[in-house]
Coordinates of C-alpha atoms in Angstrom, one line a residue:
E24 CA 117.4 70.9 217.1
V25 CA 116.9 67.7 215.0
C26 CA 113.3 68.7 214.2
R27 CA 114.4 72.1 213.1
R28 CA 117.1 70.7 210.8
I29 CA 114.6 68.3 209.2
K30 CA 112.1 71.1 208.6
D31 CA 114.7 73.6 207.3
D32 CA 115.8 71.2 204.5
P33 CA 113.5 71.4 201.4
E34 CA 114.1 67.7 200.7
T35 CA 112.8 66.6 204.1
A36 CA 110.6 69.6 205.2
F37 CA 107.4 67.7 204.7
I38 CA 108.3 64.5 206.5
P39 CA 105.8 64.3 209.4
V40 CA 107.4 64.7 212.9
V41 CA 105.5 63.6 216.0
M42 CA 107.4 64.7 219.1
V43 CA 107.1 62.5 222.1
T44 CA 108.7 63.9 225.3
A45 CA 108.6 63.9 229.0
L46 CA 108.5 67.7 229.0
D47 CA 105.0 68.8 229.9
R48 CA 105.3 72.6 230.3
P49 CA 103.2 74.7 227.9
E50 CA 106.3 76.6 226.8
D51 CA 108.0 73.2 225.9
K52 CA 105.0 72.3 223.7
V53 CA 105.2 75.8 222.0
Q54 CA 108.9 75.4 221.4
G55 CA 108.4 72.0 219.8
I56 CA 105.6 73.2 217.5
E57 CA 107.8 76.3 216.5
A58 CA 110.6 73.9 215.7
G59 CA 108.3 72.3 213.1
A60 CA 106.8 69.3 214.9
D61 CA 103.4 68.3 213.4
D62 CA 102.2 66.9 216.7
F63 CA 103.4 67.0 220.3
L64 CA 102.7 64.2 222.9
T65 CA 103.7 64.2 226.5
K66 CA 104.7 61.0 228.2
P67 CA 103.2 58.7 229.3
V68 CA 101.7 58.0 225.9
R69 CA 98.9 55.6 225.2
R70 CA 99.8 53.3 222.3
E71 CA 96.4 53.7 220.6
E72 CA 96.7 57.5 220.7
L73 CA 100.2 57.5 219.3
I74 CA 99.1 55.2 216.4
A75 CA 96.1 57.5 215.7
R76 CA 98.3 60.6 215.7
V77 CA 100.8 59.0 213.4
R78 CA 98.1 57.9 211.0
T79 CA 96.7 61.4 210.9
A80 CA 100.2 62.8 210.2
L81 CA 100.7 60.2 207.4
K82 CA 97.4 61.1 205.9
M83 CA 98.4 64.8 205.9
K84 CA 101.7 63.8 204.3
D85 CA 99.9 61.8 201.6
L86 CA 97.6 64.7 200.9
H87 CA 100.5 67.0 200.6
D88 CA 102.3 64.6 198.2
R89 CA 99.2 64.3 196.0
L90 CA 98.8 68.1 195.9
Q91 CA 102.5 68.5 195.1
S92 CA 102.2 65.9 192.3
A93 CA 99.1 67.6 191.0
Y94 CA 100.9 70.9 191.0
K95 CA 103.8 69.4 189.0
G96 CA 101.2 67.9 186.7
V97 CA 99.6 71.3 186.1
D98 CA 103.1 72.7 185.5
R99 CA 103.7 70.0 182.9
L100 CA 100.3 70.7 181.4
N101 CA 101.2 74.4 180.9
E102 CA 104.6 73.4 179.3
H103 CA 102.8 71.0 177.0
M104 CA 100.3 73.7 176.0
M105 CA 103.0 76.3 175.4
L106 CA 105.0 73.9 173.2
A107 CA 101.8 73.0 171.3
L108 CA 100.9 76.6 170.7
T109 CA 104.4 77.9 169.9
S110 CA 104.9 75.1 167.4
F111 CA 101.4 75.0 166.1
E112 CA 101.2 74.6 162.3
P113 CA 97.6 73.7 161.6
L114 CA 98.2 72.8 158.0
S115 CA 100.9 70.4 158.9
F116 CA 99.6 69.2 162.3
D117 CA 101.5 66.2 163.5
R118 CA 99.1 64.3 165.9
D119 CA 101.7 61.7 166.7
A120 CA 104.2 64.3 167.8
I121 CA 101.7 66.1 170.0
E122 CA 100.6 62.8 171.6
M123 CA 104.2 61.8 172.2
D124 CA 104.8 65.1 174.0
L125 CA 101.7 64.5 176.1
A126 CA 103.0 61.0 177.0
K127 CA 106.4 62.3 177.9
R128 CA 105.0 64.9 180.3
L129 CA 102.4 62.6 181.9
L130 CA 104.7 59.6 182.2
V131 CA 107.7 61.6 183.4
P132 CA 109.5 59.6 186.0
D133 CA 108.5 60.8 189.5
E134 CA 107.1 59.3 192.6
R135 CA 103.5 59.2 191.4
A136 CA 103.6 59.0 187.6
P137 CA 101.7 56.3 185.7
Q138 CA 103.6 53.8 183.6
A139 CA 101.5 53.8 180.4
L140 CA 99.1 55.9 178.5
L141 CA 96.4 54.6 176.0
I142 CA 94.7 56.9 173.5
V143 CA 91.9 55.5 171.5
S144 CA 90.8 57.5 168.4
D145 CA 87.2 58.4 167.4
E146 CA 86.8 55.3 165.3
G147 CA 87.1 53.2 168.5
N148 CA 89.2 50.3 167.2
V149 CA 92.6 51.9 166.8
G150 CA 94.6 52.8 169.9
R151 CA 98.1 54.0 170.6
M152 CA 99.8 52.8 173.8
Y153 CA 102.7 54.9 175.2
R154 CA 104.9 53.2 177.8
R155 CA 107.7 54.4 180.0
R156 CA 110.7 52.1 179.8
G157 CA 114.1 52.1 181.5
G158 CA 116.0 55.4 181.4
G159 CA 112.8 57.4 180.8
E160 CA 112.4 56.3 177.2
I161 CA 108.8 56.4 175.9
T162 CA 107.8 53.7 173.4
R163 CA 104.7 53.7 171.2
D164 CA 102.6 50.7 170.1
E165 CA 99.6 50.7 167.9
L166 CA 96.7 48.5 169.1
H167 CA 93.7 47.2 167.1
L168 CA 90.9 46.9 169.7
N169 CA 87.4 45.7 169.9
P170 CA 85.3 48.7 171.0
P171 CA 83.0 46.7 173.4
S172 CA 86.1 45.5 175.3
L173 CA 86.8 49.1 176.4
K174 CA 83.5 49.5 178.2
S175 CA 85.0 48.4 181.5
V176 CA 87.5 51.3 181.5
S177 CA 85.6 54.0 179.5
P178 CA 83.7 56.6 181.5
D179 CA 80.8 58.6 180.2
E180 CA 81.5 61.5 177.8
G181 CA 83.2 64.4 179.6
E182 CA 83.7 62.3 182.8
V183 CA 86.7 60.8 184.5
R184 CA 86.9 57.3 186.0
I185 CA 89.2 56.2 188.8
S186 CA 89.9 52.6 189.7
N187 CA 92.3 50.9 192.2
W188 CA 92.2 47.1 192.2
W189 CA 91.9 46.7 196.0
Q190 CA 88.8 48.9 196.0
E191 CA 87.0 46.8 193.4
G192 CA 86.3 43.8 195.7
K193 CA 88.3 41.5 193.5
T194 CA 91.6 39.8 193.7
L195 CA 94.4 41.2 191.5
P196 CA 94.2 38.3 189.0
E197 CA 90.4 38.8 188.8
Y198 CA 91.0 42.6 188.2
Q199 CA 93.1 41.8 185.1
S200 CA 90.3 40.2 183.3
R201 CA 88.4 43.5 182.8
F202 CA 91.1 44.8 180.4
P203 CA 91.3 44.0 176.6
K204 CA 93.9 41.3 176.0
E205 CA 95.8 43.7 173.7
V206 CA 96.3 46.0 176.6
F207 CA 97.1 43.2 179.1
N208 CA 99.7 41.6 176.7
L209 CA 101.7 44.9 176.6
L210 CA 101.4 45.8 180.3
K211 CA 101.4 42.3 181.8
F212 CA 99.4 43.5 184.8
V213 CA 97.3 46.5 185.9
E214 CA 96.9 47.8 189.4
N215 CA 95.0 51.0 188.8
F216 CA 93.9 53.4 186.1
A217 CA 92.4 56.8 185.5
A218 CA 90.4 57.4 182.3
F219 CA 88.8 60.4 180.6
R220 CA 86.6 60.6 177.5
T221 CA 85.7 63.6 175.4
G222 CA 84.9 64.3 171.8
G223 CA 84.8 60.5 171.1
T224 CA 88.4 60.1 172.2
L225 CA 89.3 57.9 175.2
V226 CA 92.5 58.5 177.3
V227 CA 93.6 56.0 179.9
A228 CA 96.6 56.2 182.2
F229 CA 97.6 52.9 183.8
N230 CA 99.6 51.8 186.9
Y231 CA 100.2 55.0 188.9
A232 CA 102.7 54.6 191.7
G233 CA 100.4 54.3 194.7
D234 CA 96.6 54.6 194.6
V235 CA 95.2 56.8 191.9
S236 CA 93.0 59.7 193.1
A237 CA 91.0 62.6 191.8
F238 CA 94.1 64.7 191.8
E239 CA 95.9 62.5 189.2
A240 CA 92.6 62.1 187.2
E241 CA 92.2 65.9 186.9
V242 CA 95.8 66.3 185.6
L243 CA 95.1 63.6 183.0
K244 CA 91.9 65.4 182.1
G245 CA 93.6 68.7 181.7
L246 CA 96.4 67.3 179.5
A247 CA 93.9 65.4 177.4
I248 CA 91.7 68.4 176.9
H249 CA 94.5 70.6 175.8
T250 CA 95.7 68.1 173.3
L251 CA 92.3 67.5 171.9
V252 CA 91.6 71.3 171.6
I253 CA 94.8 71.7 169.5
S254 CA 93.8 68.6 167.4
T255 CA 90.3 69.9 166.8
M256 CA 91.5 73.4 165.9
S257 CA 93.9 71.9 163.4
R258 CA 91.3 69.7 161.8
Q259 CA 88.9 72.6 161.4
I260 CA 91.5 74.8 160.0
Q261 CA 92.6 72.1 157.6
E262 CA 88.9 71.7 156.4
T263 CA 88.7 75.4 155.8
E264 CA 92.0 75.3 153.9
R265 CA 90.8 72.5 151.7
A266 CA 87.7 74.5 150.9
F267 CA 89.9 77.5 150.1
R268 CA 92.1 75.6 147.8
Y269 CA 89.2 74.0 146.1
S270 CA 87.8 77.5 145.4
V271 CA 91.2 78.7 144.0
E272 CA 91.4 75.7 141.7
A273 CA 87.8 76.2 140.6
L274 CA 88.6 79.8 139.7
S275 CA 91.7 78.7 137.8
R276 CA 89.6 76.1 135.9
A277 CA 87.1 78.8 135.0
A278 CA 89.8 80.9 133.5
E279 CA 90.9 77.9 131.4
E280 CA 87.5 77.5 129.9
N281 CA 88.0 80.9 128.2
D282 CA 91.4 80.1 126.8
E283 CA 93.3 77.4 124.9
E284 CA 95.2 76.4 128.0
T285 CA 94.6 73.1 129.8
W286 CA 94.4 71.9 133.4
E287 CA 97.8 70.2 132.7
H288 CA 99.3 73.6 131.9
T289 CA 98.4 75.0 135.3
I290 CA 99.7 71.9 137.1
R291 CA 103.0 72.2 135.2
V292 CA 103.4 75.9 135.9
N293 CA 102.9 75.1 139.6
E294 CA 105.6 72.5 139.5
Y295 CA 108.0 74.6 137.5
A296 CA 107.6 77.4 139.9
R297 CA 108.1 75.1 142.9
T298 CA 111.3 73.7 141.3
L299 CA 112.8 77.2 140.7
A300 CA 111.8 78.4 144.2
E301 CA 113.6 75.4 145.8
E302 CA 116.6 75.9 143.6
I303 CA 117.2 79.5 144.5
G304 CA 116.8 78.7 148.2
M305 CA 113.4 80.3 149.0
P306 CA 111.9 79.5 152.4
S307 CA 109.8 76.3 152.6
R308 CA 106.5 78.2 153.1
F309 CA 107.2 80.4 150.0
V310 CA 108.0 77.2 148.0
E311 CA 104.8 75.6 149.1
D312 CA 102.7 78.6 148.4
I313 CA 104.1 79.4 144.9
G314 CA 103.7 75.7 144.1
F315 CA 100.0 76.2 144.5
F316 CA 99.3 79.9 143.6
A317 CA 101.3 80.0 140.3
Q318 CA 98.2 78.5 138.6
M319 CA 96.5 81.8 139.1
H320 CA 98.8 83.7 136.7
D321 CA 96.2 83.9 133.9
V322 CA 93.0 84.1 136.0
G323 CA 92.3 87.6 134.5
K324 CA 91.8 86.0 131.0
I325 CA 88.2 85.5 132.2
H326 CA 87.8 89.2 131.2
V327 CA 89.3 88.7 127.7
H328 CA 87.0 87.6 124.8
P329 CA 87.7 84.1 123.6
D330 CA 88.0 85.3 120.0
I331 CA 91.1 87.3 121.1
L332 CA 92.5 84.5 123.2
R333 CA 92.1 81.9 120.4
K334 CA 92.9 84.0 117.4
P335 CA 95.3 82.1 115.1
G336 CA 97.0 85.1 113.6
K337 CA 98.7 88.2 114.9
L338 CA 96.7 90.5 117.2
T339 CA 95.8 94.0 116.2
P340 CA 97.2 96.8 118.4
E341 CA 93.8 97.2 120.0
E342 CA 93.5 93.4 120.6
W343 CA 96.9 93.4 122.1
E344 CA 96.0 96.1 124.6
V345 CA 92.9 94.0 125.6
M346 CA 95.1 90.9 126.0
K347 CA 97.6 92.8 128.2
S348 CA 94.8 93.9 130.5
H349 CA 94.3 90.4 131.8
T350 CA 97.1 91.1 134.3
I351 CA 95.3 94.0 135.9
A352 CA 92.0 92.1 135.7
G353 CA 93.5 89.1 137.5
A354 CA 94.7 91.3 140.3
K355 CA 91.2 92.9 140.7
I356 CA 89.6 89.5 140.8
L357 CA 91.9 88.3 143.5
G358 CA 91.5 91.5 145.5
E359 CA 93.2 92.5 148.7
E360 CA 92.7 89.3 150.8
P361 CA 96.1 88.7 152.6
R362 CA 95.9 85.0 152.0
L363 CA 95.7 85.7 148.2
K364 CA 98.5 88.2 148.2
M365 CA 101.0 86.0 146.4
A366 CA 98.4 84.9 143.8
R367 CA 97.6 88.6 143.2
N368 CA 101.2 89.5 142.7
I369 CA 101.7 86.6 140.3
A370 CA 98.6 87.6 138.2
L371 CA 99.7 91.2 138.1
S372 CA 103.5 90.8 137.5
H373 CA 104.1 87.5 135.6
H374 CA 104.5 89.4 132.3
E375 CA 107.0 92.0 133.7
K376 CA 110.6 91.5 132.5
W377 CA 113.9 92.0 134.3
N378 CA 115.0 94.6 131.7
G379 CA 111.8 96.6 132.2
S380 CA 110.3 95.8 128.8
G381 CA 107.3 93.9 130.2
Y382 CA 103.7 94.9 131.1
P383 CA 101.5 96.2 132.5
Y384 CA 103.7 98.7 134.4
G385 CA 107.2 98.1 132.9
L386 CA 108.7 97.2 136.2
K387 CA 112.4 96.5 136.2
G388 CA 114.7 94.2 138.2
E389 CA 113.8 93.8 141.9
Q390 CA 110.8 96.0 141.5
I391 CA 109.1 92.9 140.2
P392 CA 107.9 90.6 143.1
M393 CA 110.0 87.4 143.4
E394 CA 106.9 85.3 142.8
G395 CA 106.2 87.1 139.5
R396 CA 109.8 86.6 138.3
I397 CA 109.6 82.9 139.0
T398 CA 106.2 82.4 137.4
M399 CA 107.3 84.4 134.3
M400 CA 110.1 81.8 133.7
A401 CA 107.7 78.9 134.3
D402 CA 105.0 80.3 132.0
V403 CA 107.4 81.2 129.2
Y404 CA 108.9 77.6 129.2
D405 CA 105.5 76.0 129.2
A406 CA 104.1 78.3 126.4
L407 CA 107.1 77.3 124.2
R408 CA 106.4 73.6 124.9
S409 CA 102.7 73.9 124.2
K410 CA 100.7 74.1 121.0
R411 CA 98.9 77.5 120.5
P412 CA 96.6 78.7 117.7
Y413 CA 99.5 80.8 116.4
K414 CA 102.4 78.3 116.9
P415 CA 103.3 74.6 117.1
A416 CA 104.6 72.9 120.3
F417 CA 108.4 73.0 120.5
P418 CA 110.5 70.2 121.9
H419 CA 112.4 70.7 125.1
E420 CA 115.7 71.3 123.4
K421 CA 114.3 74.2 121.2
A422 CA 112.5 75.8 124.1
Y423 CA 115.7 75.6 126.2
K424 CA 117.7 77.2 123.4
I425 CA 115.2 80.0 122.9
I426 CA 115.3 80.9 126.6
V427 CA 119.1 80.6 127.0
E428 CA 120.1 82.2 123.7
G429 CA 117.1 84.2 122.7
D430 CA 115.1 84.3 119.5
G431 CA 114.3 88.0 119.1
R432 CA 111.0 87.9 121.0
T433 CA 112.5 86.2 124.1
T434 CA 116.0 87.2 125.3
P435 CA 118.0 86.2 128.4
D436 CA 117.8 89.7 129.8
H437 CA 114.1 89.2 130.3
F438 CA 114.8 87.0 133.3
D439 CA 116.1 87.5 136.8
P440 CA 119.8 86.3 136.5
D441 CA 119.5 84.1 139.5
I442 CA 116.3 82.5 138.2
F443 CA 117.9 82.2 134.7
E444 CA 120.8 80.2 136.1
A445 CA 118.5 78.1 138.3
F446 CA 116.5 77.2 135.1
K447 CA 119.7 76.1 133.4
R448 CA 120.6 73.9 136.3
R449 CA 117.1 72.4 136.5
A450 CA 116.2 72.2 132.8
D451 CA 116.1 68.5 132.9
D452 CA 113.6 68.6 135.7
F453 CA 111.4 71.0 133.6
A454 CA 111.5 68.4 130.8
D455 CA 110.5 65.7 133.2
I456 CA 107.6 67.8 134.6
F457 CA 106.3 68.4 131.1
E458 CA 106.3 64.7 130.2
R459 CA 104.8 63.7 133.5
Y460 CA 101.8 66.1 133.2
K461 CA 101.4 66.1 129.4
G462 CA 97.9 66.4 128.1
E463 CA 96.4 64.0 125.6
D464 CA 96.9 66.5 122.7
E465 CA 100.4 67.5 123.6

């Protein structure tokens, strides 16, 4: 009955039970085994046999505990990967946050968890040590290491390394001498470690509770690989994004070469648009995108002859029609690529007006994309502040008055009312942006 109760309780079910009894009938042995006994010995029992049977039962218990720990480790690995994937933002990847999550899952307090995790980056001389402190708190320390000092713990590429001090043929004090002093100063002593190296990154877990085995090493390997995969994906996507942004900026600069506008103008329009988007409460991704893509508003001017763009006098009706075509030309240049959708909308609609008097399609009110309405205000302000062949540069006060009160050509009903009010609230910021990014001739 005692054995049955032990085995029925999930908390004690895997405690090994060796039943020693004077009962020697076969049915008694069967009843004991059915009650959950791991072994059954009939008296009289030889001492050597009992010790051997107990050792075997304890080995089986240790194997079960290691398998159970490995299972929990795999479960933590899956949780870590799910969190990394569901929160994955490659353009704003936070390596430190992903590493901290890895450390929390690996160092989670249980009967076999390690006490510390060292991650050494590709450059080989900068490491980050995560340690489990009282109450489960994880701390992080940055270490400056001498790469040769890591040879004693670093395995070959793609391999794991396991070390328990008593298996190394050294005393515990002698064992400490193999570790970099920066590591030893933080940990004070090391009893064992598991290490894994891949992609130039070394991951080492120190001071497991009990001997470290292949089970723990494989969990460490799995967690490290998942983290490094996410990090590599992010780095590659960021490299692609940088190339994409460089191409967009190059296209914007090419359009400027055909016009009197300057690179400073495009920067200012980006910043004005970002300011307005923030002020009216647009989502952060929208704010970030318009703060980059607003510069594409006049990309279609590549298709307009420089003589028209730089003409000091009034354009003829025919020339004006050619000038207006730059909106449609810009949309055609940018095409249907989803990543350029905002840029295309800006190029096509930044001359549309809230009251429907704009071009190329005479859109009215909310028919005009939000990014077009915002960029239209940004472009109008900067055009008023900038020198053109047909007009001088106006000071901030005059530009503000023309937008707010109108001058015949520009009237308040050209603008989305919410954006109009946002401009009035942030007018001082517009003035600051112009001064900050003012060109040499402005």
